PDB file of C-alpha atoms in Angstrom:
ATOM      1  CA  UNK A 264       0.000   0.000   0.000  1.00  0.00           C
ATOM      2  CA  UNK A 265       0.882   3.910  -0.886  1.00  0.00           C
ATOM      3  CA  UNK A 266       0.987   5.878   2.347  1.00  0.00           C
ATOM      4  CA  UNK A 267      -0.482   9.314   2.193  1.00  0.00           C
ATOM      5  CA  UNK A 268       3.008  10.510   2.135  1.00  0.00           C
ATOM      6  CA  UNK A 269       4.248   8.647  -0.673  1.00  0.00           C
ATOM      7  CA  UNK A 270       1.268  10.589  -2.833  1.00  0.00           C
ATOM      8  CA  UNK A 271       1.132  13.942  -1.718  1.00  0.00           C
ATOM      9  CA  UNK A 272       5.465  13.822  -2.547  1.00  0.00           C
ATOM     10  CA  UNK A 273       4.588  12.481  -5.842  1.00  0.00           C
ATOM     11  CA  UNK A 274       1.286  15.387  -6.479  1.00  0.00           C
ATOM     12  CA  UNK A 275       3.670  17.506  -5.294  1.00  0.00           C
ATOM     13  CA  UNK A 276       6.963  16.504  -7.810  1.00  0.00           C
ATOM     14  CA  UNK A 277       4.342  15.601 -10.695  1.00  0.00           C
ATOM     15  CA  UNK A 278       2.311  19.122 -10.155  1.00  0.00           C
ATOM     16  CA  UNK A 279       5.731  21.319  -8.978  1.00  0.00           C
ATOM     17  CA  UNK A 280       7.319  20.902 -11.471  1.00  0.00           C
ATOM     18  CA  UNK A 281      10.672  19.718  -9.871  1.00  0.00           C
ATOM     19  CA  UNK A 282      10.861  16.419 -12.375  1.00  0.00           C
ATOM     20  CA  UNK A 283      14.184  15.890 -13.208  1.00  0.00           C
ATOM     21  CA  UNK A 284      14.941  17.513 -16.849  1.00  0.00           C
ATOM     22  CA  UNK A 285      16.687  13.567 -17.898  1.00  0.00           C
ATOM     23  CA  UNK A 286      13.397  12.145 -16.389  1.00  0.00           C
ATOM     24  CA  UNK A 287      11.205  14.040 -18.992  1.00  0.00           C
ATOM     25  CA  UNK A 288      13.566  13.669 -21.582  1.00  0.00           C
ATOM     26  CA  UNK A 289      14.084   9.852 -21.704  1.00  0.00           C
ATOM     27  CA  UNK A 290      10.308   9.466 -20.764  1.00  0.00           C
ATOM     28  CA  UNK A 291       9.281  10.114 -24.131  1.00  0.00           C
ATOM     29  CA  UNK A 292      12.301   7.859 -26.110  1.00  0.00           C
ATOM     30  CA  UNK A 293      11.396   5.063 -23.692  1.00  0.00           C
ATOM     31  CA  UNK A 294       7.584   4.994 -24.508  1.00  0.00           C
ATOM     32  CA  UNK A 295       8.589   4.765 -28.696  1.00  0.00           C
ATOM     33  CA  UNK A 296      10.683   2.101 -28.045  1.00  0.00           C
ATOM     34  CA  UNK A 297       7.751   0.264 -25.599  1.00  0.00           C
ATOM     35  CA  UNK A 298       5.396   1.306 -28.592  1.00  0.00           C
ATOM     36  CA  UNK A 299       7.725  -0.416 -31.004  1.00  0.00           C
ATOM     37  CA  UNK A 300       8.014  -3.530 -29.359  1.00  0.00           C
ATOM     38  CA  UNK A 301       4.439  -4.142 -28.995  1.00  0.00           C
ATOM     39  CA  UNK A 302       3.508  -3.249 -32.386  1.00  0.00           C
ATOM     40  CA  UNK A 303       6.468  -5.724 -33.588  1.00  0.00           C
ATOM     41  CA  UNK A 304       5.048  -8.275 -31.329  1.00  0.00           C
ATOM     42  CA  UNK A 305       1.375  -7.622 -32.405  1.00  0.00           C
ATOM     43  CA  UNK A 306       1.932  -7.694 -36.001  1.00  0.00           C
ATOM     44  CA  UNK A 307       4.384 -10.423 -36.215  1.00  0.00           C
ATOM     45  CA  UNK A 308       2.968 -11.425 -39.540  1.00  0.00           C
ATOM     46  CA  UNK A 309       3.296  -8.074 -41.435  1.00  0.00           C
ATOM     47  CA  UNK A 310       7.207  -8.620 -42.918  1.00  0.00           C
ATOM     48  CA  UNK A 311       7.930  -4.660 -42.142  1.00  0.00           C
ATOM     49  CA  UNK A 312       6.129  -4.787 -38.791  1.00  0.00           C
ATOM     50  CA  UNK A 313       9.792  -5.433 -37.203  1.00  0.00           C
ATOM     51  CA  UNK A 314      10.128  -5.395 -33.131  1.00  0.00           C
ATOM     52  CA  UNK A 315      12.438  -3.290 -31.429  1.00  0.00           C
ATOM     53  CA  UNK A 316      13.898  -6.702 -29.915  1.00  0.00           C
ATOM     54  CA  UNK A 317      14.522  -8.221 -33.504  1.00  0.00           C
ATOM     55  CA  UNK A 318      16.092  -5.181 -34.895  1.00  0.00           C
ATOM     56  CA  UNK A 319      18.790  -5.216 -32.033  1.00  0.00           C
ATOM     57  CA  UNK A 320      19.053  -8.906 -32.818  1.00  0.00           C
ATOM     58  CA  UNK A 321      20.079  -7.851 -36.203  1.00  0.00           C
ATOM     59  CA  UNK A 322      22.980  -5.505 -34.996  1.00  0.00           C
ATOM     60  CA  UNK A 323      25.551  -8.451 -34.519  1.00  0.00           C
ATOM     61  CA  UNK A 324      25.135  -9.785 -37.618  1.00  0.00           C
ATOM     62  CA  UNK A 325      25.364  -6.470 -39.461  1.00  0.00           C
ATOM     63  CA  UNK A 326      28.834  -5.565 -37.262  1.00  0.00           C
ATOM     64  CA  UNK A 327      30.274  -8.708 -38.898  1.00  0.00           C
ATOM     65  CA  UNK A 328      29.644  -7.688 -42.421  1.00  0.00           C
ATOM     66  CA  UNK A 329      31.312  -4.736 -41.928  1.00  0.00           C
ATOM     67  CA  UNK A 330      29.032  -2.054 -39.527  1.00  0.00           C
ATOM     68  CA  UNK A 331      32.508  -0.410 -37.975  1.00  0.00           C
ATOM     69  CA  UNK A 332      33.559   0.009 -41.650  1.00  0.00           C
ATOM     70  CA  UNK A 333      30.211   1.829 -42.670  1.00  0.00           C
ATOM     71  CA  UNK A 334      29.768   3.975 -39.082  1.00  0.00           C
ATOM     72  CA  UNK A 335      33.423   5.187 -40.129  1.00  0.00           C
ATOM     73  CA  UNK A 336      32.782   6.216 -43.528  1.00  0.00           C
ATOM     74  CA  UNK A 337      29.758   7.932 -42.977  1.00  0.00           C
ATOM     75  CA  UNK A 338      31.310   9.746 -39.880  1.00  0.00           C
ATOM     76  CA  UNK A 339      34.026  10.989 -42.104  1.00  0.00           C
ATOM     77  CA  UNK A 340      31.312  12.374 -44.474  1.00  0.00           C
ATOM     78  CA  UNK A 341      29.420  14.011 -42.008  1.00  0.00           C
ATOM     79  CA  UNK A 342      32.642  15.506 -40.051  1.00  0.00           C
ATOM     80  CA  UNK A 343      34.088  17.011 -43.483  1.00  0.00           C
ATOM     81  CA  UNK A 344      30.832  17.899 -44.467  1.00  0.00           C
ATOM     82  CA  UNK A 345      30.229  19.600 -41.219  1.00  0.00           C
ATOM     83  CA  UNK A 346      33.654  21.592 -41.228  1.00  0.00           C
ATOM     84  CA  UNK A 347      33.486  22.673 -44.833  1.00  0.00           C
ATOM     85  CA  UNK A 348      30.222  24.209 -43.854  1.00  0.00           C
ATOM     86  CA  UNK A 349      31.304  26.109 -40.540  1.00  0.00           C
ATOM     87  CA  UNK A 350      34.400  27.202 -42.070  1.00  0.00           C
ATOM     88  CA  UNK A 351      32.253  28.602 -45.177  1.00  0.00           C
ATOM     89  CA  UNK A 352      29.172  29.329 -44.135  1.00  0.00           C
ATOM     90  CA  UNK A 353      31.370  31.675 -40.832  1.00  0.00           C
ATOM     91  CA  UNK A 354      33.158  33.381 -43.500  1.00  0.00           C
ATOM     92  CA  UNK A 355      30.230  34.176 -45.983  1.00  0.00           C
ATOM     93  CA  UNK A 356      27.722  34.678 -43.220  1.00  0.00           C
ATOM     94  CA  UNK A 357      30.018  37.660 -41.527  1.00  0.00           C
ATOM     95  CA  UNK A 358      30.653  39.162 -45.284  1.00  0.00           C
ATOM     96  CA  UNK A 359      27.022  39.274 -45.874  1.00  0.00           C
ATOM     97  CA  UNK A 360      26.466  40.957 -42.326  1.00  0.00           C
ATOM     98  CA  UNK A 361      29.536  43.438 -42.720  1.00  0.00           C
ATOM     99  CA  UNK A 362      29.425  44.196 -46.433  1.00  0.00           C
ATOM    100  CA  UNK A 363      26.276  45.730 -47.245  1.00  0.00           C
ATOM    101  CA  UNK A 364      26.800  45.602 -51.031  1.00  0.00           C
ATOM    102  CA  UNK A 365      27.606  41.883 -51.140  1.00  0.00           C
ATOM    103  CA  UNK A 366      24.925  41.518 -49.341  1.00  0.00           C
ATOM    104  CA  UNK A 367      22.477  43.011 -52.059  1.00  0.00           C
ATOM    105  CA  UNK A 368      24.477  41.151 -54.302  1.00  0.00           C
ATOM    106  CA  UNK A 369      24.761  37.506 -52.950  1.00  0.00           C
ATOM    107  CA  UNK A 370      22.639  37.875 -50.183  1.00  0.00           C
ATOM    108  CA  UNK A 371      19.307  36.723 -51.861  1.00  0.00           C
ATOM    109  CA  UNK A 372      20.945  33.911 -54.047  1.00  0.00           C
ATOM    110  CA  UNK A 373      22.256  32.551 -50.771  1.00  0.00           C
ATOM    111  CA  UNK A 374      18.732  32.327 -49.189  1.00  0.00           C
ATOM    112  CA  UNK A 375      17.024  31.105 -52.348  1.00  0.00           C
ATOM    113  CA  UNK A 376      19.763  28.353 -52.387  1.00  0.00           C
ATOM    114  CA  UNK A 377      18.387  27.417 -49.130  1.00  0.00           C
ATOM    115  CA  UNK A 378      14.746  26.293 -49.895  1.00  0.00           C
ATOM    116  CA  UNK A 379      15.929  23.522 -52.562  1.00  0.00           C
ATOM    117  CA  UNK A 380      15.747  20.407 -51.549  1.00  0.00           C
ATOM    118  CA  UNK A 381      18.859  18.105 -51.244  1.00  0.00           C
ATOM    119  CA  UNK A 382      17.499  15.513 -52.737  1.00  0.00           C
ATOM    120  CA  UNK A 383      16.756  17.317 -55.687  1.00  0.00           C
ATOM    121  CA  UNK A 384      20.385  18.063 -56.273  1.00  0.00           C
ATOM    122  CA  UNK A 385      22.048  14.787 -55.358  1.00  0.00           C
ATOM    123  CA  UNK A 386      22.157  13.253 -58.557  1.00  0.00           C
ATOM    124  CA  UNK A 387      23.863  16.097 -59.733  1.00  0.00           C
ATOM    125  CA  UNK A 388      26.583  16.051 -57.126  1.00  0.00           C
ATOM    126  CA  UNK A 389      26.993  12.259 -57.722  1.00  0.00           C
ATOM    127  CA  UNK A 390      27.235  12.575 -61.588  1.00  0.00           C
ATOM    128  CA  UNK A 391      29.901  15.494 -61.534  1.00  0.00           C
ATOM    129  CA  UNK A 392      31.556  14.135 -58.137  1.00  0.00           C
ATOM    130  CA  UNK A 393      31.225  10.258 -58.454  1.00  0.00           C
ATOM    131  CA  UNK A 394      30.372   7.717 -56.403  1.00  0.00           C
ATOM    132  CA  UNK A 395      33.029   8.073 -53.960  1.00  0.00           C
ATOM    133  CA  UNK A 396      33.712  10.367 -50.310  1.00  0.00           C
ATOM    134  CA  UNK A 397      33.595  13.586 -52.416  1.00  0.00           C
ATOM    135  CA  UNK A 398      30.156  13.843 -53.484  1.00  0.00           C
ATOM    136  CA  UNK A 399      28.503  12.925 -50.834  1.00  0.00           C
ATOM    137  CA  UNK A 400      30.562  15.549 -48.200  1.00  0.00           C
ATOM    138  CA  UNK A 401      29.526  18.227 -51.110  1.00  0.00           C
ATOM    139  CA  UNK A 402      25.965  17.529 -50.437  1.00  0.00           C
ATOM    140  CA  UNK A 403      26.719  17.451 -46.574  1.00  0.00           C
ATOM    141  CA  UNK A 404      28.682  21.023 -46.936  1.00  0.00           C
ATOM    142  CA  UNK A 405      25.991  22.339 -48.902  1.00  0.00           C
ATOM    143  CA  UNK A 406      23.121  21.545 -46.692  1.00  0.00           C
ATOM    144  CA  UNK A 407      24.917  22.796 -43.514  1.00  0.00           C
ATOM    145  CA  UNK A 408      26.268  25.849 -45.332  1.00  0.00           C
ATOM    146  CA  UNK A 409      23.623  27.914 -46.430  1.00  0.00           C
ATOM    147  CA  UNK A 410      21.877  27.811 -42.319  1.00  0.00           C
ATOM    148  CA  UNK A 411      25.322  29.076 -40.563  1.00  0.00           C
ATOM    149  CA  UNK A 412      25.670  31.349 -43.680  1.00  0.00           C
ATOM    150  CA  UNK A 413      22.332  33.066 -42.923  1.00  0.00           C
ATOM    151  CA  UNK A 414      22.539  32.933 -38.985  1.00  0.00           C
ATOM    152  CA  UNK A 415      26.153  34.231 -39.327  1.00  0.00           C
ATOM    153  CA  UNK A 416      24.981  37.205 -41.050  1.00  0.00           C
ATOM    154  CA  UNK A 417      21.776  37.687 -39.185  1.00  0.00           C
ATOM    155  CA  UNK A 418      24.448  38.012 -35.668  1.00  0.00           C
ATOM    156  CA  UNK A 419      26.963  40.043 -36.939  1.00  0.00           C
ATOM    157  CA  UNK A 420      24.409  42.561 -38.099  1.00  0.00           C
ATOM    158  CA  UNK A 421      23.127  42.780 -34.519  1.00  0.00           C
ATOM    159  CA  UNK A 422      26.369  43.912 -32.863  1.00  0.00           C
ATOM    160  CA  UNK A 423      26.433  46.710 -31.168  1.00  0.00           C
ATOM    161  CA  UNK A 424      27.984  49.875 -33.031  1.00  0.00           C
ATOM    162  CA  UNK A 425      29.759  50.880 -29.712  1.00  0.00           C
ATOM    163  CA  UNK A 426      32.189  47.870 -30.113  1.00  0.00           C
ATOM    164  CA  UNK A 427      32.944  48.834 -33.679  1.00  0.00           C
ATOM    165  CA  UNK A 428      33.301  52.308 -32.356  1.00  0.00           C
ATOM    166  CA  UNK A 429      35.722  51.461 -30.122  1.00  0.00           C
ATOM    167  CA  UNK A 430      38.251  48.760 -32.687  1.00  0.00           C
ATOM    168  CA  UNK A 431      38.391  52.013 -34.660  1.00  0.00           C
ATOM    169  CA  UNK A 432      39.560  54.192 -32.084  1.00  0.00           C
ATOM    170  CA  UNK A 433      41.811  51.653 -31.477  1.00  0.00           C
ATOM    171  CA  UNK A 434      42.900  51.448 -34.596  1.00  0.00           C
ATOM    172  CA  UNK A 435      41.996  47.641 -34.986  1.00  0.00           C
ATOM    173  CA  UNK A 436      42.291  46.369 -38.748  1.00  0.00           C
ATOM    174  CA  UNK A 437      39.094  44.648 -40.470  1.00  0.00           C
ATOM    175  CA  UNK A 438      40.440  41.458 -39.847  1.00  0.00           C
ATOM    176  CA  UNK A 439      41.135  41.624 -36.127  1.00  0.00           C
ATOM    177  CA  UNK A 440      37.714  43.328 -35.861  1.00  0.00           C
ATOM    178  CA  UNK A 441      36.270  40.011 -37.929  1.00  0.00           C
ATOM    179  CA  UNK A 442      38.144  37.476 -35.705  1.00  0.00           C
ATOM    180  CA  UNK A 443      38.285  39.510 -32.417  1.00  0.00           C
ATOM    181  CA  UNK A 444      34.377  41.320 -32.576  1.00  0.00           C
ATOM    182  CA  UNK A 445      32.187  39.685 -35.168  1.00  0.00           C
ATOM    183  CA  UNK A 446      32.710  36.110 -34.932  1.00  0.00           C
ATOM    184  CA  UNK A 447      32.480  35.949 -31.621  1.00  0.00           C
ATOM    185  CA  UNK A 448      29.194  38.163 -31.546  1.00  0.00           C
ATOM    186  CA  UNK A 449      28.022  35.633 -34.170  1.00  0.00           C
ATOM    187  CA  UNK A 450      28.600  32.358 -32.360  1.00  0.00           C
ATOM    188  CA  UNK A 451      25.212  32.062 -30.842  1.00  0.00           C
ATOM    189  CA  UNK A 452      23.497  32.563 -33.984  1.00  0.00           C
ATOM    190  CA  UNK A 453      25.694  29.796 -35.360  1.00  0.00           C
ATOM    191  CA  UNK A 454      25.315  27.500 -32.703  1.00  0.00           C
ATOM    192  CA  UNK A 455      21.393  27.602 -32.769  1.00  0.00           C
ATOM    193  CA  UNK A 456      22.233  27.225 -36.688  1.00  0.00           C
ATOM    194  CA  UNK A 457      24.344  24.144 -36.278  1.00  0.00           C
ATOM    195  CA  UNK A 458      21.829  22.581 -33.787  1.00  0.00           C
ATOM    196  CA  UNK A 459      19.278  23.015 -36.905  1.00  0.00           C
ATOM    197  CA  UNK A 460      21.354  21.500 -39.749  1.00  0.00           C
ATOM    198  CA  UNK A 461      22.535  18.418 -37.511  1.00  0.00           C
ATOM    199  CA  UNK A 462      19.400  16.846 -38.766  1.00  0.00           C
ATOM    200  CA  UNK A 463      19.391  17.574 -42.633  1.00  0.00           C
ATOM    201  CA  UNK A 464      22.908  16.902 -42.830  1.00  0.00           C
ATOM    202  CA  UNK A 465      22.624  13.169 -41.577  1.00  0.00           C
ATOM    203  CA  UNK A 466      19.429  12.702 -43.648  1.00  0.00           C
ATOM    204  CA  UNK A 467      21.785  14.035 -46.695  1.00  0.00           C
ATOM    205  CA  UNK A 468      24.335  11.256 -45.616  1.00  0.00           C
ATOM    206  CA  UNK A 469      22.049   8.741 -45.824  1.00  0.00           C
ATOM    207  CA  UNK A 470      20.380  10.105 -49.180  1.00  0.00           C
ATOM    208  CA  UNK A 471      23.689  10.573 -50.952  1.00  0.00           C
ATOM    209  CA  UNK A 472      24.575   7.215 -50.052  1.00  0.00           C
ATOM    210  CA  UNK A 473      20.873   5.605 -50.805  1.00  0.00           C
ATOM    211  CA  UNK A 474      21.168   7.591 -54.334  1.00  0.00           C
ATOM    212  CA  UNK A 475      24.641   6.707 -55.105  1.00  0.00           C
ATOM    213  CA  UNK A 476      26.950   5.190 -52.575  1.00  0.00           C
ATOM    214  CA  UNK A 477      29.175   2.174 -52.469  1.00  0.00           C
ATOM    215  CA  UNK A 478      29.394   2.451 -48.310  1.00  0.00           C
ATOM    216  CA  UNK A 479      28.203   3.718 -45.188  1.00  0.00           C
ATOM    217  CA  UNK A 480      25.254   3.065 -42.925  1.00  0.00           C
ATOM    218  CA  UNK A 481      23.248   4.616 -45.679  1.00  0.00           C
ATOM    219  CA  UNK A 482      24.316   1.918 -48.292  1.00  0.00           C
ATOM    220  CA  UNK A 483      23.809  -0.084 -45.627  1.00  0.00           C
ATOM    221  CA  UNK A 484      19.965   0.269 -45.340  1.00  0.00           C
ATOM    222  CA  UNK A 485      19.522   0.072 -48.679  1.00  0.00           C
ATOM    223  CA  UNK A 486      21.221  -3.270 -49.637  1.00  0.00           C
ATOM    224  CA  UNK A 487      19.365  -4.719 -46.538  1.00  0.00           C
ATOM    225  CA  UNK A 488      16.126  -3.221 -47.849  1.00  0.00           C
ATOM    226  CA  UNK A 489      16.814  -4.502 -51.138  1.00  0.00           C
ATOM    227  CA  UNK A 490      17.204  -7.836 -49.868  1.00  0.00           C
ATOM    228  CA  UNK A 491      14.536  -7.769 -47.926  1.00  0.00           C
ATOM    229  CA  UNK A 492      16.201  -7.688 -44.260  1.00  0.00           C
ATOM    230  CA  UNK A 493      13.881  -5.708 -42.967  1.00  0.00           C
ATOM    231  CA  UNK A 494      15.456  -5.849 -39.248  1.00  0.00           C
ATOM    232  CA  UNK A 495      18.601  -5.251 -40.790  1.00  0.00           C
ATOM    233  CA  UNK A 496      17.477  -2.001 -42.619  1.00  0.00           C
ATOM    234  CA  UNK A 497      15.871  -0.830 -39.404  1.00  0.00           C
ATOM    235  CA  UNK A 498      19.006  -1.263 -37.250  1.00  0.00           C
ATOM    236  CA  UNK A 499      20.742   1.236 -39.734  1.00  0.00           C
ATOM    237  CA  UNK A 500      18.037   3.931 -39.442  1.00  0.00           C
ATOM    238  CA  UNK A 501      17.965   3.200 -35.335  1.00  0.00           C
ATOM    239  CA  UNK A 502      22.076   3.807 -35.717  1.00  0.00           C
ATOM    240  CA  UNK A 503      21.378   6.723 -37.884  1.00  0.00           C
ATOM    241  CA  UNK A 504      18.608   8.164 -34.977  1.00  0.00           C
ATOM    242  CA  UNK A 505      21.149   7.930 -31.923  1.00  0.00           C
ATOM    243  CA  UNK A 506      23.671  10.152 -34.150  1.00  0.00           C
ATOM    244  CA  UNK A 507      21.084  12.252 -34.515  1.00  0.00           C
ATOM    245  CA  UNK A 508      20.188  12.369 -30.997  1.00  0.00           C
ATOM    246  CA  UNK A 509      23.771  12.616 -29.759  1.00  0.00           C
ATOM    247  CA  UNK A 510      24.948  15.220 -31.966  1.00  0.00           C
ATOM    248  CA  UNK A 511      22.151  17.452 -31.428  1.00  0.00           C
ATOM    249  CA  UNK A 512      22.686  16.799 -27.370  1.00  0.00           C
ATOM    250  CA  UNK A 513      26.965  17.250 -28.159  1.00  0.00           C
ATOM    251  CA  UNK A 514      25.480  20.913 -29.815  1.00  0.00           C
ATOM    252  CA  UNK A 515      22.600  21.800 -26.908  1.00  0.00           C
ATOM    253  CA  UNK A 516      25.789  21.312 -24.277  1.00  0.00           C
ATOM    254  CA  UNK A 517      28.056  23.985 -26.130  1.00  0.00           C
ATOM    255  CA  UNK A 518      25.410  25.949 -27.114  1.00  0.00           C
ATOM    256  CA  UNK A 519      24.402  26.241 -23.044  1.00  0.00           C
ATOM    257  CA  UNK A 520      28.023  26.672 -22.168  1.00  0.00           C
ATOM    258  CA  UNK A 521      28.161  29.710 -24.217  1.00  0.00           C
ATOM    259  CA  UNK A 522      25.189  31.071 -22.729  1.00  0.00           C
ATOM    260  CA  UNK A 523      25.830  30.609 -19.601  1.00  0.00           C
ATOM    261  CA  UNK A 524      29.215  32.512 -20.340  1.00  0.00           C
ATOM    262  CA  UNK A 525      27.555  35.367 -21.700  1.00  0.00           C
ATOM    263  CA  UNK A 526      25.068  35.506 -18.732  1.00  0.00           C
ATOM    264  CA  UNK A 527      22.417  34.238 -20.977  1.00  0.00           C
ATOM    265  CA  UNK A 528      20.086  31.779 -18.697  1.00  0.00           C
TER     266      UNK A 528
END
């Protein structure tokens, strides 16, 4: 039996609001995966109804034929991909905020670039790129650019004029003011951009390599799906989810530490 106690503590955690951030935030994973079991189990006849159980069964089999091979090369795509587009999208993105005539210029191409869809220019990339590492960190570069671009140039334009006042009385040159005032000003804006193109950039890994690879977990899940392995082709998406989920966590825990720097709760 519940004493009285034991609910009025739990009223009083459930209704106060003093649940543990983790506890909310694993709640929700751990009631998919319950939900995926039991339709798995449920539906045991239906050949893509797959349970949660059987697709981790399906992980040992897929490390033999090669899973540390294809979790490398796709982590090398996304990693290039990923610093090709910082690197870029930091130096275009504070151009665009500081020049205001390359901003007229390039600025809209930049942000029209950004509505089409990846997948309409993959076979493009894989046709002029090949089959191999290149194209697919192209499409990876391109997807992440054109978000840290825009959020680059979005935070440099809201620095504060006093600071640039001040590097000039200094006499500070453009490029110290770039490294030493607008990229830092900038940062948040990139971070919150990087936390939104963690996402699109692994779905690009895994449609460049659907479209046209010859490795990686997205290769992976499409051989398996060819071949019917149904609990093999959902052990490569779960693989591609955790990424997902622990990139985007790796980005949330620098983007807070920043914050917190700046005195930003």
């Amino acid at each position: 039996m519940v004493s009285q106690s034991e609910k009025a503590k739990a009223k009083e955690l459930l209704l106060g609001g003093k649940i543990p951030g983790y506890v909310t935030a694993v709640l929700p994973i751990v009631a998919l995966l319950v939900l995926w079991q039991l339709v798995g189990q449920l539906h045991s006849r239906n050949p893509y109804a797959v349970s949660l159980s059987s697709t981790l069964a399906a992980v040992p089999a897929w490390w033999q034929r090669g899973m540390a091979t294809d979790l490398r090369t796709s982590g090398e795509e996304i990693l290039l991909g990923a610093l090709i587009a910082l690197v870029a999208g930091l130096v275009v993105g504070v151009l665009l905020g500081r020049v205001r005539v390359l901003d007229l210029l390039v600025g809209p191409w930049v942000r029209a670039f950004y509505t089409i869809p990846v997948i309409a220019l993959t076979p493009l990339f894989v046709i002029a790129l090949g089959l191999g590492i290149e194209s697919k960190v192209a499409i990876i570069a391109m997807v992440g650019f054109f978000p840290i671009a825009i959020n680059t140039a979005v935070g440099t334009r809201q620095l504060n004029s006093t600071y640039a006042d001040i590097a000039d009385s200094f006499g500070a040159s453009r490029f110290k003011r770039v490294l030493r005032i607008d990229t830092p000003a900038a940062l948040p804006y990139v971070i919150t951009a990087i936390r939104l193109a963690v996402a699109p950039m692994i779905v690009a890994v895994f449609v460049a390599e659907l479209l046209g690879g010859d490795g990686g977990v997205g290769y992976h899940i499409q051989q398996s799906a060819q071949s019917l392995n149904i609990a093999s082709m959902y052990a490569g998406i779960l693989v591609l989810i955790v990424v997902a989920v622990v990139a985007d966590g790796i980005v949330r825990a620098v983007e807070n530490h920043m914050l917190a720097k700046r005195g930003i709760s």
